[in-house]
Amino acid sequence: NAFEFCTSLVSIDIPDSVTSIEENAFESCTSLASIDIPDSVTSIGDGAFHSCYSLTEITFPKEITSFGENVLLGCLGLESITLPDSISSIEDYAFTDFKKLKNITIPDGVMSIGDFAFSGCESLVSVDIPDGLTSIGDGAFKNCISLASLTVPNSVAEIGTYAFVECISLECKEYGNAYYLGNSENPYVVLIKVADKYIEQCEINENTKFIEAAAFNECVRITEITIPEGIKSIKRSTFSGCIKLERVILPSEITSIEISAFLDCDSLVDIIIPESVISIGDSAFAGCDSLREVSIPDSVTKIGSRVFSDCISLESVTVGSGLTYIGDYTFRGCSNLTSIKIPDGVTSIGSSTFY
């Protein structure tokens, strides 16, 4: 807190003898427009430059070995950031609503980008993501409306919900009535959206690893879809409102069907849930009026709330032995349901489950 709330401080020369900038050292120095951090600095504490609104650019020495949390939180005037080579992750909300940020250098050692890390960075044009990155969090680039270029490396193993939503300027690869992000080796890593809501068919590229949440939301004419092997999760609202969707083939290694994944798919008659599925999210199949029967495999341990609510044609449900939890309103409104056997392992049944 050495210079905390020095609101008239415009610039400072830090001598080479300094090796660390402690936590909140320059917090709320709202007039600080520039700072030159010498190469001698190896440690920067939590919130060191928190709410330095007037900073427009900052470069951290490459030799920094300790980089705290929220170092630049609230520095909304920043246009250019060069991060130290030592960091291995970009934390949740690190640069949220940095509306003036145009350039950022992400070091090669970064392995994860946190939830909403760059959300609302309206001036950000391009981001080079290092090859070793393994995780991109929920809403990580949400509403980056100027973002035109983004590479998703093959090393990525997890992409959160709505990671690229409203990135309206992205240059994507088109294939089979859909748009993709990826890299030079595999341009089809992520399917982020369909060509338009009135497509009647879509062939998902066999090299695709992820489908963005709500990618097919309200595609009102599509009747069938095959999801290729390699995709592990059907994300939130991916096929919700696809009222003519009759047939879905899920990959054999899928582990989760998330919230509202097939909500209001009125024409879906049946679906085979693979043995690899562990969880089924809230309202995943709610309002699927034509669904007649469903078999929940032994691998599923939890069924969320309202999963099959208002499935008015549902007659038979087979529940696997691994199930321990059935959420609220799960089968509410299933007026034709005549048969369901609840396994011995179930320890909790939510309110109004069969109402």
Coordinates of N, CA and C in Angstrom, one line a residue, residues 91-265:
E91 N -6.2 -15.4 -14.8 CA -7.2 -15.7 -13.9 C -8.6 -15.2 -14.3
D92 N -9.6 -15.7 -13.6 CA -11.0 -15.2 -13.9 C -11.1 -13.7 -13.8
Y93 N -11.8 -13.1 -14.8 CA -12.1 -11.7 -14.8 C -10.9 -10.8 -14.9
A94 N -9.8 -11.4 -15.3 CA -8.5 -10.6 -15.2 C -8.6 -9.3 -16.0
F95 N -9.2 -9.3 -17.2 CA -9.3 -8.1 -18.0 C -10.7 -7.8 -18.5
T96 N -11.7 -8.2 -17.7 CA -13.1 -8.0 -18.0 C -13.4 -6.5 -18.2
D97 N -14.0 -6.2 -19.4 CA -14.5 -4.8 -19.7 C -13.3 -3.9 -19.9
F98 N -12.1 -4.4 -20.3 CA -11.1 -3.5 -20.7 C -11.4 -3.0 -22.1
K99 N -12.3 -2.1 -22.2 CA -12.8 -1.7 -23.5 C -11.8 -1.1 -24.5
K100 N -10.7 -0.6 -23.9 CA -9.7 0.1 -24.8 C -8.5 -0.9 -25.2
L101 N -8.5 -2.0 -24.6 CA -7.4 -3.0 -24.8 C -7.4 -3.4 -26.3
K102 N -6.3 -3.1 -26.9 CA -6.1 -3.5 -28.3 C -5.1 -4.7 -28.5
N103 N -4.1 -4.7 -27.7 CA -3.0 -5.7 -27.8 C -2.6 -6.3 -26.5
I104 N -2.5 -7.6 -26.5 CA -2.0 -8.3 -25.3 C -1.1 -9.5 -25.8
T105 N 0.0 -9.6 -25.2 CA 0.9 -10.7 -25.5 C 0.8 -11.8 -24.4
I106 N 0.3 -12.9 -24.8 CA 0.1 -14.1 -23.8 C 1.4 -14.9 -23.9
P107 N 2.1 -15.1 -22.8 CA 3.3 -15.9 -22.8 C 3.1 -17.4 -23.2
D108 N 4.1 -18.0 -23.7 CA 4.0 -19.4 -24.1 C 3.7 -20.3 -23.0
G109 N 4.0 -20.0 -21.7 CA 3.8 -20.8 -20.6 C 2.4 -20.9 -20.0
V110 N 1.5 -20.0 -20.6 CA 0.1 -19.9 -20.1 C -0.6 -21.2 -20.5
M111 N -1.2 -21.9 -19.5 CA -1.9 -23.1 -19.8 C -3.5 -23.0 -19.7
S112 N -3.9 -21.9 -19.0 CA -5.4 -21.7 -18.9 C -5.7 -20.2 -18.9
I113 N -6.9 -20.0 -19.5 CA -7.5 -18.7 -19.5 C -8.8 -18.8 -18.8
G114 N -9.0 -18.0 -17.7 CA -10.1 -18.1 -16.8 C -11.4 -17.6 -17.3
D115 N -12.4 -17.8 -16.5 CA -13.8 -17.4 -16.9 C -13.8 -15.9 -17.1
F116 N -14.4 -15.5 -18.2 CA -14.6 -14.1 -18.5 C -13.3 -13.2 -18.5
A117 N -12.2 -13.9 -18.7 CA -10.9 -13.2 -18.6 C -10.8 -12.0 -19.6
F118 N -11.4 -12.1 -20.8 CA -11.3 -11.0 -21.8 C -12.7 -10.5 -22.2
S119 N -13.7 -10.9 -21.4 CA -15.1 -10.5 -21.7 C -15.3 -9.0 -21.8
G120 N -15.9 -8.6 -22.9 CA -16.2 -7.1 -23.0 C -15.0 -6.3 -23.5
C121 N -13.9 -7.0 -23.9 CA -12.7 -6.2 -24.5 C -13.1 -5.8 -25.9
E122 N -13.8 -4.7 -26.1 CA -14.4 -4.4 -27.3 C -13.4 -4.0 -28.4
S123 N -12.2 -3.6 -28.0 CA -11.2 -3.1 -29.0 C -10.2 -4.1 -29.4
L124 N -10.3 -5.3 -28.7 CA -9.3 -6.3 -29.0 C -9.5 -6.9 -30.4
V125 N -8.4 -6.9 -31.2 CA -8.6 -7.3 -32.6 C -8.0 -8.7 -32.8
S126 N -6.9 -9.1 -32.1 CA -6.4 -10.4 -32.3 C -5.7 -10.9 -31.1
V127 N -5.7 -12.2 -30.9 CA -5.1 -12.9 -29.7 C -4.3 -14.1 -30.2
D128 N -3.0 -14.2 -29.9 CA -2.2 -15.3 -30.2 C -2.2 -16.2 -28.9
I129 N -2.9 -17.4 -29.0 CA -2.9 -18.3 -27.9 C -1.8 -19.3 -28.0
P130 N -1.0 -19.5 -27.0 CA 0.1 -20.4 -27.1 C -0.3 -21.9 -27.3
D131 N 0.6 -22.7 -27.9 CA 0.3 -24.0 -28.2 C 0.0 -24.9 -27.0
G132 N 0.6 -24.6 -25.9 CA 0.4 -25.4 -24.7 C -0.9 -25.2 -23.9
L133 N -1.7 -24.2 -24.3 CA -2.9 -23.9 -23.6 C -3.8 -25.2 -23.5
T134 N -4.4 -25.4 -22.3 CA -5.3 -26.6 -22.2 C -6.7 -26.2 -21.9
S135 N -6.9 -25.0 -21.4 CA -8.3 -24.6 -20.9 C -8.7 -23.2 -21.2
I136 N -9.9 -23.0 -21.7 CA -10.5 -21.7 -22.0 C -11.8 -21.7 -21.2
G137 N -11.9 -20.7 -20.3 CA -13.0 -20.7 -19.3 C -14.3 -20.1 -19.9
D138 N -15.4 -20.2 -19.1 CA -16.7 -19.7 -19.5 C -16.6 -18.2 -19.9
G139 N -17.2 -17.9 -21.0 CA -17.3 -16.5 -21.5 C -15.9 -15.8 -21.6
A140 N -14.9 -16.6 -21.8 CA -13.5 -16.0 -21.8 C -13.4 -14.8 -22.8
F141 N -14.0 -14.9 -24.0 CA -13.9 -13.8 -25.0 C -15.3 -13.3 -25.3
K142 N -16.2 -13.4 -24.4 CA -17.6 -13.0 -24.7 C -17.6 -11.5 -25.0
N143 N -18.4 -11.1 -26.0 CA -18.6 -9.7 -26.4 C -17.3 -9.0 -26.8
C144 N -16.3 -9.8 -27.3 CA -15.1 -9.1 -27.9 C -15.5 -8.8 -29.4
I145 N -16.2 -7.7 -29.6 CA -16.9 -7.5 -30.8 C -16.0 -7.2 -32.0
S146 N -14.7 -6.8 -31.7 CA -13.8 -6.4 -32.7 C -12.8 -7.6 -33.0
L147 N -12.9 -8.6 -32.2 CA -11.9 -9.7 -32.3 C -12.1 -10.4 -33.7
A148 N -11.1 -10.3 -34.5 CA -11.1 -10.9 -35.9 C -10.3 -12.2 -36.0
S149 N -9.3 -12.3 -35.2 CA -8.4 -13.4 -35.4 C -8.1 -14.1 -34.0
L150 N -8.3 -15.4 -34.0 CA -8.1 -16.2 -32.7 C -7.8 -17.6 -33.1
T151 N -6.6 -18.0 -32.6 CA -6.2 -19.4 -32.9 C -6.5 -20.3 -31.7
V152 N -7.1 -21.4 -31.9 CA -7.4 -22.4 -30.8 C -6.5 -23.6 -31.1
P153 N -5.4 -23.8 -30.2 CA -4.5 -24.9 -30.5 C -5.1 -26.3 -30.2
N154 N -4.4 -27.3 -30.7 CA -4.9 -28.7 -30.5 C -4.7 -29.1 -29.1
S155 N -3.9 -28.4 -28.3 CA -3.7 -28.8 -26.9 C -4.9 -28.5 -26.0
V156 N -5.8 -27.7 -26.5 CA -7.0 -27.3 -25.6 C -7.8 -28.6 -25.4
A157 N -8.0 -28.8 -24.1 CA -8.8 -30.0 -23.7 C -10.2 -29.6 -23.1
E158 N -10.4 -28.3 -22.8 CA -11.6 -27.9 -22.2 C -11.9 -26.5 -22.6
I159 N -13.2 -26.2 -23.1 CA -13.7 -24.9 -23.4 C -15.0 -24.7 -22.7
G160 N -15.1 -23.6 -22.0 CA -16.3 -23.4 -21.2 C -17.5 -22.9 -22.0
T161 N -18.6 -22.6 -21.3 CA -19.8 -22.2 -21.9 C -19.7 -20.8 -22.4
Y162 N -20.2 -20.6 -23.6 CA -20.3 -19.2 -24.2 C -18.9 -18.6 -24.3
A163 N -17.9 -19.3 -24.5 CA -16.5 -18.8 -24.6 C -16.3 -17.7 -25.6
F164 N -17.1 -17.9 -26.8 CA -16.9 -16.9 -27.9 C -18.1 -16.2 -28.3
V165 N -19.1 -16.2 -27.5 CA -20.4 -15.6 -27.8 C -20.3 -14.1 -28.1
E166 N -21.0 -13.7 -29.1 CA -21.0 -12.3 -29.6 C -19.7 -11.8 -30.1
C167 N -18.8 -12.7 -30.5 CA -17.6 -12.3 -31.2 C -17.9 -12.2 -32.7
I168 N -18.6 -11.1 -33.0 CA -19.3 -11.0 -34.3 C -18.3 -10.7 -35.5
S169 N -17.0 -10.4 -35.2 CA -16.1 -10.1 -36.2 C -15.1 -11.2 -36.5
L170 N -15.3 -12.4 -35.8 CA -14.3 -13.5 -36.0 C -14.3 -14.0 -37.4
E171 N -13.0 -14.2 -37.9 CA -12.9 -14.8 -39.2 C -12.8 -16.4 -38.9
C172 N -13.8 -17.1 -39.5 CA -13.9 -18.5 -39.2 C -13.8 -19.3 -40.5
K173 N -13.6 -20.6 -40.3 CA -13.5 -21.6 -41.4 C -14.9 -22.2 -41.5
E174 N -15.5 -22.2 -42.7 CA -16.8 -22.7 -43.0 C -16.7 -24.1 -43.5
Y175 N -17.6 -25.0 -43.0 CA -17.7 -26.4 -43.4 C -19.1 -26.9 -43.1
G176 N -19.8 -27.5 -44.1 CA -21.0 -28.2 -43.8 C -22.1 -27.3 -43.1
N177 N -22.2 -26.1 -43.5 CA -23.2 -25.2 -42.9 C -22.9 -24.7 -41.5
A178 N -21.7 -24.7 -41.2 CA -21.3 -24.2 -39.8 C -19.9 -23.5 -39.9
Y179 N -19.6 -22.7 -38.9 CA -18.4 -22.0 -38.8 C -17.5 -22.5 -37.6
Y180 N -16.2 -22.5 -37.9 CA -15.3 -23.1 -36.9 C -14.1 -22.2 -36.6
L181 N -13.5 -22.4 -35.4 CA -12.2 -21.9 -35.0 C -11.3 -23.0 -34.9
G182 N -10.0 -22.8 -35.1 CA -9.0 -23.8 -34.9 C -7.6 -23.3 -35.2
N183 N -6.8 -24.0 -35.9 CA -5.4 -23.7 -36.2 C -5.0 -24.2 -37.6
S184 N -3.8 -23.9 -38.0 CA -3.4 -24.3 -39.3 C -3.4 -25.8 -39.5
E185 N -3.2 -26.6 -38.5 CA -3.2 -28.0 -38.6 C -4.6 -28.6 -38.6
N186 N -5.4 -28.0 -37.7 CA -6.8 -28.4 -37.6 C -7.7 -27.2 -37.5
P187 N -8.3 -26.7 -38.6 CA -9.1 -25.5 -38.6 C -10.5 -25.7 -37.9
Y188 N -10.8 -27.0 -37.5 CA -12.2 -27.3 -37.1 C -12.3 -27.7 -35.6
V189 N -11.4 -27.1 -34.8 CA -11.4 -27.5 -33.3 C -12.7 -27.2 -32.7
V190 N -13.3 -26.0 -32.9 CA -14.5 -25.6 -32.2 C -15.5 -25.2 -33.3
L191 N -16.7 -25.8 -33.2 CA -17.9 -25.3 -34.0 C -18.5 -24.2 -33.2
I192 N -18.5 -23.0 -33.7 CA -19.0 -21.9 -32.8 C -20.4 -21.4 -33.2
K193 N -20.8 -21.7 -34.4 CA -22.2 -21.3 -34.8 C -22.5 -21.9 -36.2
V194 N -23.8 -21.9 -36.5 CA -24.3 -22.4 -37.8 C -24.4 -21.3 -38.8
A195 N -24.5 -21.6 -40.1 CA -24.5 -20.6 -41.1 C -25.7 -19.7 -40.9
D196 N -26.9 -20.3 -40.6 CA -28.1 -19.5 -40.3 C -29.1 -20.4 -39.6
K197 N -30.1 -19.9 -39.1 CA -31.1 -20.6 -38.3 C -32.0 -21.5 -39.1
Y198 N -31.9 -21.4 -40.5 CA -32.9 -22.1 -41.3 C -32.2 -23.2 -42.1
I199 N -31.0 -23.6 -41.7 CA -30.4 -24.8 -42.4 C -31.2 -26.0 -42.1
E200 N -31.2 -26.9 -43.1 CA -32.0 -28.2 -43.0 C -31.1 -29.3 -42.6
Q201 N -29.8 -29.2 -42.8 CA -28.8 -30.2 -42.4 C -27.5 -29.6 -42.1
C202 N -26.7 -30.3 -41.3 CA -25.3 -29.8 -41.0 C -24.4 -31.1 -40.8
E203 N -23.4 -31.1 -41.5 CA -22.4 -32.2 -41.3 C -21.2 -31.6 -40.5
I204 N -21.1 -32.1 -39.2 CA -20.1 -31.6 -38.3 C -18.8 -32.2 -38.7
N205 N -17.7 -31.5 -38.9 CA -16.4 -32.0 -39.3 C -15.9 -33.0 -38.3
E206 N -15.3 -34.1 -38.8 CA -14.9 -35.2 -38.0 C -13.8 -34.9 -37.0
N207 N -13.1 -33.8 -37.3 CA -12.0 -33.3 -36.4 C -12.4 -32.4 -35.3
T208 N -13.7 -32.1 -35.2 CA -14.2 -31.2 -34.2 C -14.1 -31.8 -32.8
K209 N -13.6 -31.0 -31.8 CA -13.5 -31.4 -30.5 C -14.6 -30.8 -29.5
F210 N -15.1 -29.6 -30.0 CA -16.1 -28.9 -29.1 C -17.2 -28.2 -30.0
I211 N -18.3 -28.2 -29.4 CA -19.4 -27.4 -30.0 C -19.8 -26.3 -29.0
E212 N -19.8 -25.1 -29.5 CA -20.1 -24.0 -28.6 C -21.5 -24.0 -28.1
A213 N -21.7 -23.6 -26.9 CA -23.1 -23.5 -26.3 C -24.0 -22.8 -27.2
A214 N -25.3 -23.3 -27.4 CA -26.3 -22.7 -28.2 C -26.0 -22.6 -29.7
A215 N -25.0 -23.3 -30.1 CA -24.6 -23.3 -31.5 C -25.7 -23.5 -32.5
F216 N -26.6 -24.5 -32.2 CA -27.8 -24.8 -33.0 C -29.1 -24.3 -32.5
N217 N -29.0 -23.4 -31.5 CA -30.2 -23.0 -30.8 C -31.3 -22.4 -31.8
E218 N -32.5 -23.0 -31.8 CA -33.6 -22.6 -32.6 C -33.3 -22.7 -34.1
C219 N -32.6 -23.8 -34.5 CA -32.5 -24.1 -35.9 C -33.8 -24.9 -36.2
V220 N -34.7 -24.2 -36.7 CA -36.1 -24.7 -36.7 C -36.4 -25.7 -37.9
R221 N -35.4 -25.9 -38.8 CA -35.7 -26.8 -39.9 C -34.8 -28.1 -39.9
I222 N -33.8 -28.1 -39.0 CA -32.9 -29.3 -39.0 C -33.6 -30.5 -38.5
T223 N -33.5 -31.6 -39.1 CA -34.2 -32.8 -38.7 C -33.4 -33.9 -38.1
E224 N -32.1 -33.9 -38.4 CA -31.2 -34.9 -37.8 C -29.8 -34.4 -37.7
I225 N -29.0 -35.0 -36.8 CA -27.6 -34.5 -36.6 C -26.8 -35.7 -36.0
T226 N -25.6 -35.9 -36.5 CA -24.7 -36.8 -36.0 C -23.5 -36.1 -35.4
I227 N -23.2 -36.3 -34.2 CA -22.1 -35.6 -33.5 C -20.9 -36.6 -33.5
P228 N -19.8 -36.1 -34.0 CA -18.7 -37.0 -34.2 C -18.0 -37.4 -32.9
E229 N -17.3 -38.5 -33.0 CA -16.5 -39.0 -31.9 C -15.4 -37.9 -31.6
G230 N -15.1 -37.9 -30.3 CA -14.1 -36.9 -29.9 C -14.7 -35.7 -29.1
I231 N -16.0 -35.5 -29.3 CA -16.7 -34.5 -28.5 C -17.2 -35.1 -27.2
K232 N -16.8 -34.4 -26.1 CA -17.1 -35.0 -24.8 C -18.3 -34.4 -24.1
S233 N -18.8 -33.3 -24.6 CA -20.0 -32.7 -23.9 C -20.9 -32.0 -24.8
I234 N -22.2 -32.1 -24.6 CA -23.2 -31.3 -25.3 C -23.5 -30.1 -24.3
K235 N -23.1 -28.9 -24.7 CA -23.2 -27.8 -23.9 C -24.6 -27.2 -23.8
R236 N -24.7 -26.2 -22.9 CA -25.9 -25.6 -22.6 C -26.6 -25.1 -23.8
S237 N -27.9 -25.5 -24.0 CA -28.8 -25.0 -25.0 C -28.3 -25.2 -26.4
T238 N -27.4 -26.2 -26.6 CA -26.8 -26.5 -27.9 C -27.9 -26.7 -29.0
F239 N -28.9 -27.5 -28.7 CA -30.0 -27.8 -29.7 C -31.3 -27.3 -29.2
S240 N -31.4 -26.5 -28.2 CA -32.7 -26.1 -27.7 C -33.5 -25.4 -28.8
G241 N -34.8 -25.7 -28.8 CA -35.7 -25.0 -29.8 C -35.6 -25.6 -31.2
C242 N -34.9 -26.7 -31.4 CA -34.8 -27.3 -32.7 C -36.1 -28.1 -32.9
I243 N -37.2 -27.5 -33.2 CA -38.5 -28.1 -33.1 C -38.7 -29.2 -34.1
K244 N -37.9 -29.4 -35.2 CA -38.1 -30.5 -36.1 C -37.0 -31.5 -36.0
L245 N -36.2 -31.4 -35.0 CA -35.1 -32.4 -34.8 C -35.7 -33.7 -34.4
E246 N -35.5 -34.8 -35.2 CA -36.1 -36.1 -34.9 C -35.1 -37.1 -34.4
R247 N -33.9 -36.9 -34.9 CA -32.9 -38.0 -34.6 C -31.5 -37.4 -34.3
V248 N -30.9 -37.8 -33.2 CA -29.6 -37.4 -32.8 C -28.7 -38.6 -32.5
I249 N -27.5 -38.6 -33.1 CA -26.6 -39.7 -32.7 C -25.5 -39.1 -31.9
L250 N -25.3 -39.5 -30.7 CA -24.3 -39.0 -29.8 C -23.1 -39.8 -29.8
P251 N -21.9 -39.2 -29.6 CA -20.6 -40.0 -29.6 C -20.5 -40.9 -28.4
S252 N -19.8 -41.9 -28.6 CA -19.7 -43.0 -27.6 C -18.9 -42.6 -26.3
E253 N -18.1 -41.5 -26.4 CA -17.3 -41.1 -25.3 C -17.8 -39.8 -24.6
I254 N -19.0 -39.4 -24.9 CA -19.5 -38.2 -24.3 C -19.7 -38.4 -22.8
T255 N -19.4 -37.4 -22.0 CA -19.5 -37.5 -20.5 C -20.6 -36.7 -19.9
S256 N -21.1 -35.6 -20.6 CA -22.1 -34.8 -20.0 C -23.1 -34.2 -21.0
I257 N -24.3 -34.1 -20.6 CA -25.4 -33.4 -21.4 C -25.8 -32.3 -20.5
E258 N -25.5 -31.1 -20.9 CA -25.6 -29.9 -20.0 C -27.0 -29.3 -20.0
I259 N -27.2 -28.3 -19.3 CA -28.5 -27.6 -19.1 C -29.1 -27.2 -20.4
S260 N -30.4 -27.6 -20.5 CA -31.3 -27.2 -21.7 C -30.7 -27.7 -23.0
A261 N -29.9 -28.7 -23.0 CA -29.2 -29.1 -24.3 C -30.2 -29.4 -25.4
F262 N -31.3 -30.1 -25.1 CA -32.3 -30.4 -26.1 C -33.7 -29.9 -25.7
L263 N -33.7 -28.8 -25.0 CA -34.9 -28.2 -24.5 C -35.9 -27.9 -25.7
D264 N -37.1 -28.3 -25.6 CA -38.2 -28.0 -26.5 C -37.9 -28.5 -27.9
C265 N -37.2 -29.7 -28.0 CA -37.0 -30.4 -29.3 C -38.3 -31.2 -29.5

